[in-house]
Amino acid sequence: MELPPFFHFGAVWRYKCDGWWRLKTEDAPDAQLEPIQLKNLGLGSYKVCCLPFLIHGLHLGDVIDQYDDQTFEVTKRSYYYTFQVFSKDPEFVQRVIQMALDRGGMYEQYSPGLAAVCVKGRLVAQVLWNEYLSIQVPGVSEVGFLPNDPKWGA
């Protein structure tokens, strides 16, 4: 079986996973599908076991319900906050990963320039976000953690 792009080889909760779906969000084009590793909870509900690289608003530990082959709804939020980090500078990505680890976070890295990090709790996420802003280099580093994430704006 050929693995899809952005497959999560090092899913942080890989020991809990028992399957995966290629998921998209309403704002993602059809070609932007990401295989998300999941644990089947029964009755059509699944727990997210990886850190999404592309899908905004989906976090480690969130419970989702599947509606068809590619669409879903988050039915229960976890306490984890995910940052997607994209950079032309691999050292910058490593620096953000270390910042998350220093705050008890976890990470998955797809390539030297693409990673996802997560931390537990809104206050810790805010500290990490503020520290990220203090080291951000315009045109070199970007982060996919969006203010319109439903968990962040609440």
PDB file of C-alpha atoms in Angstrom, residues 1-152:
ATOM      1  CA  MET A   1       0.000   0.000   0.000  1.00  0.00           C
ATOM      2  CA  GLU A   2       1.338   3.427  -0.954  1.00  0.00           C
ATOM      3  CA  LEU A   3       1.297   5.907   1.895  1.00  0.00           C
ATOM      4  CA  PRO A   4      -0.273   9.315   1.211  1.00  0.00           C
ATOM      5  CA  PRO A   5       1.608  12.618   1.483  1.00  0.00           C
ATOM      6  CA  PHE A   6       1.907  14.075   4.991  1.00  0.00           C
ATOM      7  CA  PHE A   7       1.534  10.645   6.599  1.00  0.00           C
ATOM      8  CA  HIS A   8       2.204  10.795  10.359  1.00  0.00           C
ATOM      9  CA  PHE A   9       4.980   8.233  10.827  1.00  0.00           C
ATOM     10  CA  GLY A  10       5.735   9.509  14.320  1.00  0.00           C
ATOM     11  CA  ALA A  11       2.211  10.200  15.595  1.00  0.00           C
ATOM     12  CA  VAL A  12       2.589  11.177  19.244  1.00  0.00           C
ATOM     13  CA  TRP A  13      -0.147   8.748  20.324  1.00  0.00           C
ATOM     14  CA  ARG A  14       0.647   6.081  17.692  1.00  0.00           C
ATOM     15  CA  TYR A  15       0.260   3.354  20.332  1.00  0.00           C
ATOM     16  CA  LYS A  16      -3.423   4.388  20.678  1.00  0.00           C
ATOM     17  CA  CYS A  17      -4.154   4.514  16.922  1.00  0.00           C
ATOM     18  CA  ASP A  18      -6.132   1.840  15.159  1.00  0.00           C
ATOM     19  CA  GLY A  19      -6.724   3.549  11.819  1.00  0.00           C
ATOM     20  CA  TRP A  20      -6.560   6.735   9.783  1.00  0.00           C
ATOM     21  CA  TRP A  21      -8.640   8.855   7.437  1.00  0.00           C
ATOM     22  CA  ARG A  22      -7.731  11.387   4.803  1.00  0.00           C
ATOM     23  CA  LEU A  23      -9.521  14.458   6.115  1.00  0.00           C
ATOM     24  CA  LYS A  24     -10.088  17.948   4.780  1.00  0.00           C
ATOM     25  CA  THR A  25     -11.689  21.053   6.190  1.00  0.00           C
ATOM     26  CA  GLU A  26     -14.162  23.399   4.551  1.00  0.00           C
ATOM     27  CA  ASP A  27     -11.385  25.902   3.798  1.00  0.00           C
ATOM     28  CA  ALA A  28      -9.018  23.319   2.263  1.00  0.00           C
ATOM     29  CA  PRO A  29      -9.051  22.635  -1.467  1.00  0.00           C
ATOM     30  CA  ASP A  30      -9.969  19.093  -2.533  1.00  0.00           C
ATOM     31  CA  ALA A  31      -6.317  18.298  -3.227  1.00  0.00           C
ATOM     32  CA  GLN A  32      -5.310  19.194   0.341  1.00  0.00           C
ATOM     33  CA  LEU A  33      -6.124  16.028   2.217  1.00  0.00           C
ATOM     34  CA  GLU A  34      -4.213  14.924   5.265  1.00  0.00           C
ATOM     35  CA  PRO A  35      -4.197  11.401   6.697  1.00  0.00           C
ATOM     36  CA  ILE A  36      -5.089  11.806  10.364  1.00  0.00           C
ATOM     37  CA  GLN A  37      -4.379   8.884  12.692  1.00  0.00           C
ATOM     38  CA  LEU A  38      -7.330   8.046  14.923  1.00  0.00           C
ATOM     39  CA  LYS A  39      -8.642   5.714  17.607  1.00  0.00           C
ATOM     40  CA  ASN A  40     -12.111   4.303  17.039  1.00  0.00           C
ATOM     41  CA  LEU A  41     -14.268   5.071  20.094  1.00  0.00           C
ATOM     42  CA  GLY A  42     -17.373   3.388  18.661  1.00  0.00           C
ATOM     43  CA  LEU A  43     -20.697   4.787  17.459  1.00  0.00           C
ATOM     44  CA  GLY A  44     -18.981   6.766  14.689  1.00  0.00           C
ATOM     45  CA  SER A  45     -16.695   8.742  17.031  1.00  0.00           C
ATOM     46  CA  TYR A  46     -12.904   8.861  16.816  1.00  0.00           C
ATOM     47  CA  LYS A  47     -10.099  10.426  18.888  1.00  0.00           C
ATOM     48  CA  VAL A  48      -7.295  12.305  17.082  1.00  0.00           C
ATOM     49  CA  CYS A  49      -3.933  10.635  17.824  1.00  0.00           C
ATOM     50  CA  CYS A  50      -1.573  12.896  15.857  1.00  0.00           C
ATOM     51  CA  LEU A  51      -0.721  16.578  15.403  1.00  0.00           C
ATOM     52  CA  PRO A  52      -2.273  17.869  12.161  1.00  0.00           C
ATOM     53  CA  PHE A  53       0.205  19.488   9.765  1.00  0.00           C
ATOM     54  CA  LEU A  54      -2.408  21.117   7.521  1.00  0.00           C
ATOM     55  CA  ILE A  55      -5.838  21.024   9.158  1.00  0.00           C
ATOM     56  CA  HIS A  56      -6.461  24.080  11.330  1.00  0.00           C
ATOM     57  CA  GLY A  57      -8.775  23.827  14.321  1.00  0.00           C
ATOM     58  CA  LEU A  58      -8.110  20.120  14.912  1.00  0.00           C
ATOM     59  CA  HIS A  59      -5.988  19.112  17.904  1.00  0.00           C
ATOM     60  CA  LEU A  60      -4.501  16.055  19.565  1.00  0.00           C
ATOM     61  CA  GLY A  61      -7.172  14.334  21.664  1.00  0.00           C
ATOM     62  CA  ASP A  62     -10.168  16.004  19.994  1.00  0.00           C
ATOM     63  CA  VAL A  63     -13.107  13.660  19.402  1.00  0.00           C
ATOM     64  CA  ILE A  64     -14.598  13.826  15.914  1.00  0.00           C
ATOM     65  CA  ASP A  65     -17.553  12.297  14.096  1.00  0.00           C
ATOM     66  CA  GLN A  66     -17.176  11.335  10.440  1.00  0.00           C
ATOM     67  CA  TYR A  67     -19.884  12.368   7.957  1.00  0.00           C
ATOM     68  CA  ASP A  68     -18.452  10.966   4.751  1.00  0.00           C
ATOM     69  CA  ASP A  69     -15.073   9.893   3.423  1.00  0.00           C
ATOM     70  CA  GLN A  70     -13.372  13.238   4.039  1.00  0.00           C
ATOM     71  CA  THR A  71     -15.483  15.536   6.218  1.00  0.00           C
ATOM     72  CA  PHE A  72     -15.882  15.566   9.974  1.00  0.00           C
ATOM     73  CA  GLU A  73     -17.145  17.574  12.928  1.00  0.00           C
ATOM     74  CA  VAL A  74     -15.347  18.071  16.237  1.00  0.00           C
ATOM     75  CA  THR A  75     -17.785  16.933  18.930  1.00  0.00           C
ATOM     76  CA  LYS A  76     -15.504  17.188  21.966  1.00  0.00           C
ATOM     77  CA  ARG A  77     -12.448  19.399  22.402  1.00  0.00           C
ATOM     78  CA  SER A  78      -9.302  18.285  24.189  1.00  0.00           C
ATOM     79  CA  TYR A  79      -7.111  20.525  26.301  1.00  0.00           C
ATOM     80  CA  TYR A  80      -4.325  20.498  23.689  1.00  0.00           C
ATOM     81  CA  TYR A  81      -3.454  23.425  21.413  1.00  0.00           C
ATOM     82  CA  THR A  82      -1.651  22.773  18.146  1.00  0.00           C
ATOM     83  CA  PHE A  83       0.691  25.075  16.235  1.00  0.00           C
ATOM     84  CA  GLN A  84       1.629  24.234  12.656  1.00  0.00           C
ATOM     85  CA  VAL A  85       5.101  25.628  11.927  1.00  0.00           C
ATOM     86  CA  PHE A  86       6.327  26.305   8.373  1.00  0.00           C
ATOM     87  CA  SER A  87       9.711  27.891   7.702  1.00  0.00           C
ATOM     88  CA  LYS A  88      12.382  28.239   5.044  1.00  0.00           C
ATOM     89  CA  ASP A  89      14.846  28.026   7.926  1.00  0.00           C
ATOM     90  CA  PRO A  90      15.072  24.543   9.530  1.00  0.00           C
ATOM     91  CA  GLU A  91      16.869  25.998  12.572  1.00  0.00           C
ATOM     92  CA  PHE A  92      13.837  28.184  13.260  1.00  0.00           C
ATOM     93  CA  VAL A  93      11.557  25.110  13.210  1.00  0.00           C
ATOM     94  CA  GLN A  94      13.887  23.381  15.691  1.00  0.00           C
ATOM     95  CA  ARG A  95      13.788  26.445  17.931  1.00  0.00           C
ATOM     96  CA  VAL A  96       9.966  26.431  18.037  1.00  0.00           C
ATOM     97  CA  ILE A  97       9.990  22.672  18.728  1.00  0.00           C
ATOM     98  CA  GLN A  98      12.367  23.244  21.656  1.00  0.00           C
ATOM     99  CA  MET A  99      10.171  26.064  22.986  1.00  0.00           C
ATOM    100  CA  ALA A 100       7.205  23.650  23.047  1.00  0.00           C
ATOM    101  CA  LEU A 101       9.241  20.856  24.663  1.00  0.00           C
ATOM    102  CA  ASP A 102      10.424  23.277  27.346  1.00  0.00           C
ATOM    103  CA  ARG A 103       6.743  23.815  28.234  1.00  0.00           C
ATOM    104  CA  GLY A 104       5.892  20.106  28.422  1.00  0.00           C
ATOM    105  CA  GLY A 105       4.709  19.957  24.809  1.00  0.00           C
ATOM    106  CA  MET A 106       5.026  17.362  22.063  1.00  0.00           C
ATOM    107  CA  TYR A 107       5.869  17.556  18.383  1.00  0.00           C
ATOM    108  CA  GLU A 108       5.770  15.755  15.049  1.00  0.00           C
ATOM    109  CA  GLN A 109       8.034  16.742  12.187  1.00  0.00           C
ATOM    110  CA  TYR A 110       7.256  16.003   8.547  1.00  0.00           C
ATOM    111  CA  SER A 111      10.330  17.688   7.048  1.00  0.00           C
ATOM    112  CA  PRO A 112      13.031  20.148   8.158  1.00  0.00           C
ATOM    113  CA  GLY A 113      10.706  23.042   7.284  1.00  0.00           C
ATOM    114  CA  LEU A 114       7.355  21.625   8.451  1.00  0.00           C
ATOM    115  CA  ALA A 115       6.392  20.549  11.952  1.00  0.00           C
ATOM    116  CA  ALA A 116       3.463  20.614  14.339  1.00  0.00           C
ATOM    117  CA  VAL A 117       3.820  21.225  18.071  1.00  0.00           C
ATOM    118  CA  CYS A 118       1.224  21.078  20.817  1.00  0.00           C
ATOM    119  CA  VAL A 119       0.979  22.113  24.421  1.00  0.00           C
ATOM    120  CA  LYS A 120      -1.646  21.390  27.046  1.00  0.00           C
ATOM    121  CA  GLY A 121      -3.742  24.271  28.340  1.00  0.00           C
ATOM    122  CA  ARG A 122      -4.718  27.686  27.087  1.00  0.00           C
ATOM    123  CA  LEU A 123      -2.303  29.626  29.321  1.00  0.00           C
ATOM    124  CA  VAL A 124       0.671  27.543  28.196  1.00  0.00           C
ATOM    125  CA  ALA A 125      -0.432  27.996  24.577  1.00  0.00           C
ATOM    126  CA  GLN A 126      -0.589  31.772  25.084  1.00  0.00           C
ATOM    127  CA  VAL A 127       2.939  31.815  26.560  1.00  0.00           C
ATOM    128  CA  LEU A 128       4.245  29.765  23.615  1.00  0.00           C
ATOM    129  CA  TRP A 129       2.440  32.032  21.130  1.00  0.00           C
ATOM    130  CA  ASN A 130       3.910  35.191  22.718  1.00  0.00           C
ATOM    131  CA  GLU A 131       7.398  33.696  22.696  1.00  0.00           C
ATOM    132  CA  TYR A 132       6.952  32.684  19.051  1.00  0.00           C
ATOM    133  CA  LEU A 133       5.960  36.262  18.163  1.00  0.00           C
ATOM    134  CA  SER A 134       9.126  37.559  19.840  1.00  0.00           C
ATOM    135  CA  ILE A 135      11.390  35.435  17.585  1.00  0.00           C
ATOM    136  CA  GLN A 136       9.350  35.472  14.367  1.00  0.00           C
ATOM    137  CA  VAL A 137      11.209  36.566  11.237  1.00  0.00           C
ATOM    138  CA  PRO A 138       8.866  38.039   8.573  1.00  0.00           C
ATOM    139  CA  GLY A 139       9.190  36.254   5.233  1.00  0.00           C
ATOM    140  CA  VAL A 140      11.166  33.382   6.777  1.00  0.00           C
ATOM    141  CA  SER A 141       8.927  31.918   9.465  1.00  0.00           C
ATOM    142  CA  GLU A 142       5.205  31.405   9.530  1.00  0.00           C
ATOM    143  CA  VAL A 143       2.989  29.581  11.957  1.00  0.00           C
ATOM    144  CA  GLY A 144      -0.341  28.031  11.155  1.00  0.00           C
ATOM    145  CA  PHE A 145      -1.877  28.565  14.578  1.00  0.00           C
ATOM    146  CA  LEU A 146      -4.749  30.829  13.605  1.00  0.00           C
ATOM    147  CA  PRO A 147      -6.680  33.221  15.830  1.00  0.00           C
ATOM    148  CA  ASN A 148      -9.904  31.923  14.254  1.00  0.00           C
ATOM    149  CA  ASP A 149      -9.315  28.518  15.820  1.00  0.00           C
ATOM    150  CA  PRO A 150     -12.537  27.958  17.802  1.00  0.00           C
ATOM    151  CA  LYS A 151     -10.575  26.952  20.922  1.00  0.00           C
ATOM    152  CA  TRP A 152      -8.422  30.082  20.851  1.00  0.00           C
TER     153      TRP A 152
END
